[in-house]
Coordinates of C-alpha atoms in Angstrom, one line a residue:
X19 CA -44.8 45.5 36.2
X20 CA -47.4 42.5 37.0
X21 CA -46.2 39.1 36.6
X22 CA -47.7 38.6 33.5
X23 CA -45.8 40.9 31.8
X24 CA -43.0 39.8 33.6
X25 CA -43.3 36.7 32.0
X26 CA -43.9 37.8 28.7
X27 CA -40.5 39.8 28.5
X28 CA -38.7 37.0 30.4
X29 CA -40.0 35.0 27.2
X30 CA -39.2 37.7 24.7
X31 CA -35.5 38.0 26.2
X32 CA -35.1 33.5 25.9
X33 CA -36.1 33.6 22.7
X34 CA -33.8 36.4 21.1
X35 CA -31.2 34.7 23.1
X36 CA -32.3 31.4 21.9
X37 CA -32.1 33.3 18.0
X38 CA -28.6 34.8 18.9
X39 CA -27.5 31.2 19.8
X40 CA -28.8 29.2 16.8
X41 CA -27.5 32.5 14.8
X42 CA -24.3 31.7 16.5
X43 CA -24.3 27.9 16.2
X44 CA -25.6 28.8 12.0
X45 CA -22.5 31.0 11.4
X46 CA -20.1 28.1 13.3
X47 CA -21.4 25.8 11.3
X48 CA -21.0 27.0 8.0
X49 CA -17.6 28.4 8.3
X50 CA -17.0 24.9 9.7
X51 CA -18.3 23.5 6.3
X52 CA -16.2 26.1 4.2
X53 CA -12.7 25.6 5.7
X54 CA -13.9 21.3 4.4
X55 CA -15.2 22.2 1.2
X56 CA -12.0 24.1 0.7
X57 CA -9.3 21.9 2.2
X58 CA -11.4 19.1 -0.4
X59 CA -11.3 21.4 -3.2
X60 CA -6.9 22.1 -2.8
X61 CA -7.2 18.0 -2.6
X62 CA -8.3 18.0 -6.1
X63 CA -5.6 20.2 -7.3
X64 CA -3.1 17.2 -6.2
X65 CA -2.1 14.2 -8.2
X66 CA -2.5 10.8 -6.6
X67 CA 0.3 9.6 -8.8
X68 CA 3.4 12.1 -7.2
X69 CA 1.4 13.8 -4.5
X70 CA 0.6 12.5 -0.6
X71 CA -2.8 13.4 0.6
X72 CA -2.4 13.1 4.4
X73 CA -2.8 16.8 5.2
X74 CA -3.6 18.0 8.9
X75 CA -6.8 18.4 9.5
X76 CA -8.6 21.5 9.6
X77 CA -12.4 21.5 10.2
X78 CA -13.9 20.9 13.3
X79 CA -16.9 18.6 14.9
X80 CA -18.4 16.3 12.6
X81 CA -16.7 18.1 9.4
X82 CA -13.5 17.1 10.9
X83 CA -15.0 13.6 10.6
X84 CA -15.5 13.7 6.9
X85 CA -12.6 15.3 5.8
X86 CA -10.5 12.6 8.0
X87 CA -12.3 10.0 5.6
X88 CA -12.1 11.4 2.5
X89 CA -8.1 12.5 3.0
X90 CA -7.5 8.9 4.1
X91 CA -8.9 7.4 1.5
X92 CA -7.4 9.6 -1.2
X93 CA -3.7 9.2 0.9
X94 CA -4.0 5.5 1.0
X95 CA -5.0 4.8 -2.6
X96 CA -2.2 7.5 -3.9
X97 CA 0.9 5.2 -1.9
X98 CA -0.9 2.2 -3.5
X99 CA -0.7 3.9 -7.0
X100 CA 3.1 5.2 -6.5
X101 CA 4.0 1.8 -4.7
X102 CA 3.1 0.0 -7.9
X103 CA 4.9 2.8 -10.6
X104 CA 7.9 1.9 -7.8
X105 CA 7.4 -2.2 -8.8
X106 CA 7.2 -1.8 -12.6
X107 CA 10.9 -0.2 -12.3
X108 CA 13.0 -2.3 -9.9
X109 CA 16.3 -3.0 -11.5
X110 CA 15.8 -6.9 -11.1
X111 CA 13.1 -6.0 -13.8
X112 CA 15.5 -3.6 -16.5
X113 CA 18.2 -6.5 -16.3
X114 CA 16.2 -9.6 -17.3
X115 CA 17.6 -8.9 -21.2
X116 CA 21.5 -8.0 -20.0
X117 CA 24.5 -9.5 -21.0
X118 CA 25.0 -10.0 -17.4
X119 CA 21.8 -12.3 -16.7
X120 CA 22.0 -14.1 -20.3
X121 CA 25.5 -15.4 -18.7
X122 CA 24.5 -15.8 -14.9
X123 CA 20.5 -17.3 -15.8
X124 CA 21.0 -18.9 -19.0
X125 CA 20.8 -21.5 -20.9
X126 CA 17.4 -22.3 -19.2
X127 CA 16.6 -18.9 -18.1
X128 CA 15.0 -20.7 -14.9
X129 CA 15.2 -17.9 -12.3
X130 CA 14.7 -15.3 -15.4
X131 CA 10.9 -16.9 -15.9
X132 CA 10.1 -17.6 -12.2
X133 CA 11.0 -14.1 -11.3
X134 CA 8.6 -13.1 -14.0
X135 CA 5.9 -15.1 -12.7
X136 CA 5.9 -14.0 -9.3
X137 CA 6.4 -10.4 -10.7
X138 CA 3.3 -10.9 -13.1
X139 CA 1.1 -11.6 -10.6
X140 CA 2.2 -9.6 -7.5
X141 CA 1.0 -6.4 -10.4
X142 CA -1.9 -7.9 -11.0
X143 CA -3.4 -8.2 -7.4
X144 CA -2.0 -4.3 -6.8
X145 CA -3.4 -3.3 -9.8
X146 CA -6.9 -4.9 -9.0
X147 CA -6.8 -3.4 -5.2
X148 CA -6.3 0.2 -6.7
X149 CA -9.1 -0.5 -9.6
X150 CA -11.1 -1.7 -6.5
X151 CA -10.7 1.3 -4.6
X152 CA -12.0 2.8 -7.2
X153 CA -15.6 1.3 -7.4
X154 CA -18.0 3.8 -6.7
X155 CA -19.5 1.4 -3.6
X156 CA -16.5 0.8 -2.1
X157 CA -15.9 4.7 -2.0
X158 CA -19.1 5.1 -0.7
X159 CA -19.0 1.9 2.0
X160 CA -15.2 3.8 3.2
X161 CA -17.1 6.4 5.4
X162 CA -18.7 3.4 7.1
X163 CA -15.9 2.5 9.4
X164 CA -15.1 6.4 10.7
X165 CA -19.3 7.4 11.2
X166 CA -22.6 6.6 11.6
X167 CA -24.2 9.7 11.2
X168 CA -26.2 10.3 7.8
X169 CA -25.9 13.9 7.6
X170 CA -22.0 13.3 7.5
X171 CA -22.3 10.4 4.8
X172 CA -24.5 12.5 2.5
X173 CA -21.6 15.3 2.9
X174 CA -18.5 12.6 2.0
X175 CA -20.5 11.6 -0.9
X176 CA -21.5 15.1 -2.0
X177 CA -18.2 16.2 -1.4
X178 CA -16.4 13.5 -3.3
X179 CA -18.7 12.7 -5.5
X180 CA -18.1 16.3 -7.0
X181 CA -17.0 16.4 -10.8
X182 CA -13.4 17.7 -10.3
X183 CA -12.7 15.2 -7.1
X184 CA -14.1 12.2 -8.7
X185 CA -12.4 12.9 -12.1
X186 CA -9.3 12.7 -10.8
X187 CA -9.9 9.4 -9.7
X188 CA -11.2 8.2 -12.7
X189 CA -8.4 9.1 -15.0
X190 CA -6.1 7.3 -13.0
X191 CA -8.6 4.0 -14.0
X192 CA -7.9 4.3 -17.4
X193 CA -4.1 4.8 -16.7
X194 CA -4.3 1.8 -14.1
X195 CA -6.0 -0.6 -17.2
X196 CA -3.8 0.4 -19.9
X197 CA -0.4 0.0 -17.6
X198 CA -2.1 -3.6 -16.7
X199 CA -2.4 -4.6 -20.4
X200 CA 1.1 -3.4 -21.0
X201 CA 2.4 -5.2 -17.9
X202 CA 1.0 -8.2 -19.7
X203 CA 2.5 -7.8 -22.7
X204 CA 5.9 -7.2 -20.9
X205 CA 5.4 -10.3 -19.5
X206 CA 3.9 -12.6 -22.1
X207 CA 6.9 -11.3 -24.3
X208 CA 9.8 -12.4 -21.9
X209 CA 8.1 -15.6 -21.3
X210 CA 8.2 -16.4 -25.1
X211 CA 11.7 -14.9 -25.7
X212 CA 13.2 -16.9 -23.0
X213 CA 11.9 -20.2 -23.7
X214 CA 12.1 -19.3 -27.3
X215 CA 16.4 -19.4 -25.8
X216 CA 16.0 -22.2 -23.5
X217 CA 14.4 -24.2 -26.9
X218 CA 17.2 -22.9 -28.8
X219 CA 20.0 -23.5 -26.2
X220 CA 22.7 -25.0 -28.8
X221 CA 21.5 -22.9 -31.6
X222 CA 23.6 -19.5 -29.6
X223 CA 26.3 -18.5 -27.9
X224 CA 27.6 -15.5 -25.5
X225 CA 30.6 -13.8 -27.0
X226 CA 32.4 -10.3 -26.7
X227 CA 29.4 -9.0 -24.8
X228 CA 26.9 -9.6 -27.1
X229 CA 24.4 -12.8 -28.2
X230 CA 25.4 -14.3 -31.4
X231 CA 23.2 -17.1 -33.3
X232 CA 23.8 -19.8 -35.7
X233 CA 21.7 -18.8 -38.4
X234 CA 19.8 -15.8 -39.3
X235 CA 16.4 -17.1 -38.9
X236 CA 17.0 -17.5 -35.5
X237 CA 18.9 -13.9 -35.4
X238 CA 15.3 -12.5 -36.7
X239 CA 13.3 -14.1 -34.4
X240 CA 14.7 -12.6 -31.5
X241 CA 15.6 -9.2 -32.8
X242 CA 10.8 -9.9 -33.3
X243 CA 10.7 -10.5 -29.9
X244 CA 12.7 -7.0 -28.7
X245 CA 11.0 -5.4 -31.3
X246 CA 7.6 -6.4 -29.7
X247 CA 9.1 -4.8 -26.0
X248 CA 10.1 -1.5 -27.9
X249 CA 6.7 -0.8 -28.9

């Protein structure tokens, strides 16, 4: 065999090698990007409400990079979002409207009302971080701080920009809007009833457990505001 030839096959022989590698690497790689796509697909079966989205990882390479970003994000907005349903039912909240505080609070209801205030706004900053999280730049910006790579920002927006992962997060916006409006309400409604007692401080009494009034007109008025917090 003359060097020529020698060469030739030596050539032939790199090459298929050089195919079975990059055949290799081809097969790697996309079994890489399935376990990701599927680990982000059981994500979307979760819901950010009960659930906790900080999984172990399971791809590899720059996959592994990805899914760290995307189950971050996810785990970190769903303790804001069960953090907050945590707030709206602390038991200094259910026992504004007891006997108990009505005797310890009243006539002036002064702790009552600046209890509410800080409550009022403490929601409303945690509702407006979660409703933050959820604009569709800052989901985008969140792969930012864990890569630089572009092929691995196309894939987190790909991947969670995908109907049934960014719907999830969606309907929690709606959710997060109405439970804001009703927060308000709670509030706005406590603030009149209590200065509507503090106003009307000689005009009731505490007696055998219950508030009694002088008149019915006044009766009515307050049975309007409880009425307003049933509904």
């Amino acid at each position: 065999m003359n060097k020529r030839k020698k060469i030739i096959l030596f050539s032939l022989f790199l090459l298929f090698d050089l195919f079975l590698v990059g055949l290799l690497f081809y097969f790697y790689n996309q079994a890489s990007l399935n376990v990701l796509k599927k680990e982000i697909n059981e994500l979307a079966l979760l819901d950010p409400s009960k659930d906790r989205y900080n999984r172990p990882l399971k791809s590899k390479g720059r996959y592994r990079v990805v899914e760290k970003a995307i189950k971050e994000y996810f785990d970190s907005y769903a303790v804001e979002l069960q953090d907050l349903s945590k707030v709206a039912q602390t038991e200094e909240l259910s026992s504004l409207l007891t006997f108990d505080n009505y005797q310890n609070d009243g006539p002036n209801f002064d702790q009552s009302i600046n209890f509410l205030i800080r409550f009022q706004d403490d929601y409303s900053k945690r509702v407006d971080s979660l409703l933050n999280k959820l604009e569709e730049d800052n989901i985008k910006k969140n792969i930012d701080s864990y890569t630089n790579n572009s092929y691995c920002k196309h894939l987190y927006n790909e991947l969670l920009f995908q109907d049934d992962v960014f719907d999830d997060l969606l309907s929690t916006k709606e959710l997060l809007l109405n439970s804001k409006n009703s927060m308000n309400q709670f509030y706005q409604v406590h603030i009149d009833l209590f200065n509507f007692l503090k106003n009307n401080q000689e005009q009731w009494i505490l007696e055998d457990g219950n508030i009694k009034f002088a008149n019915n007109d006044l009766f009515n008025q307050y049975n309007g505001y409880l009425s307003q917090l049933k509904k």
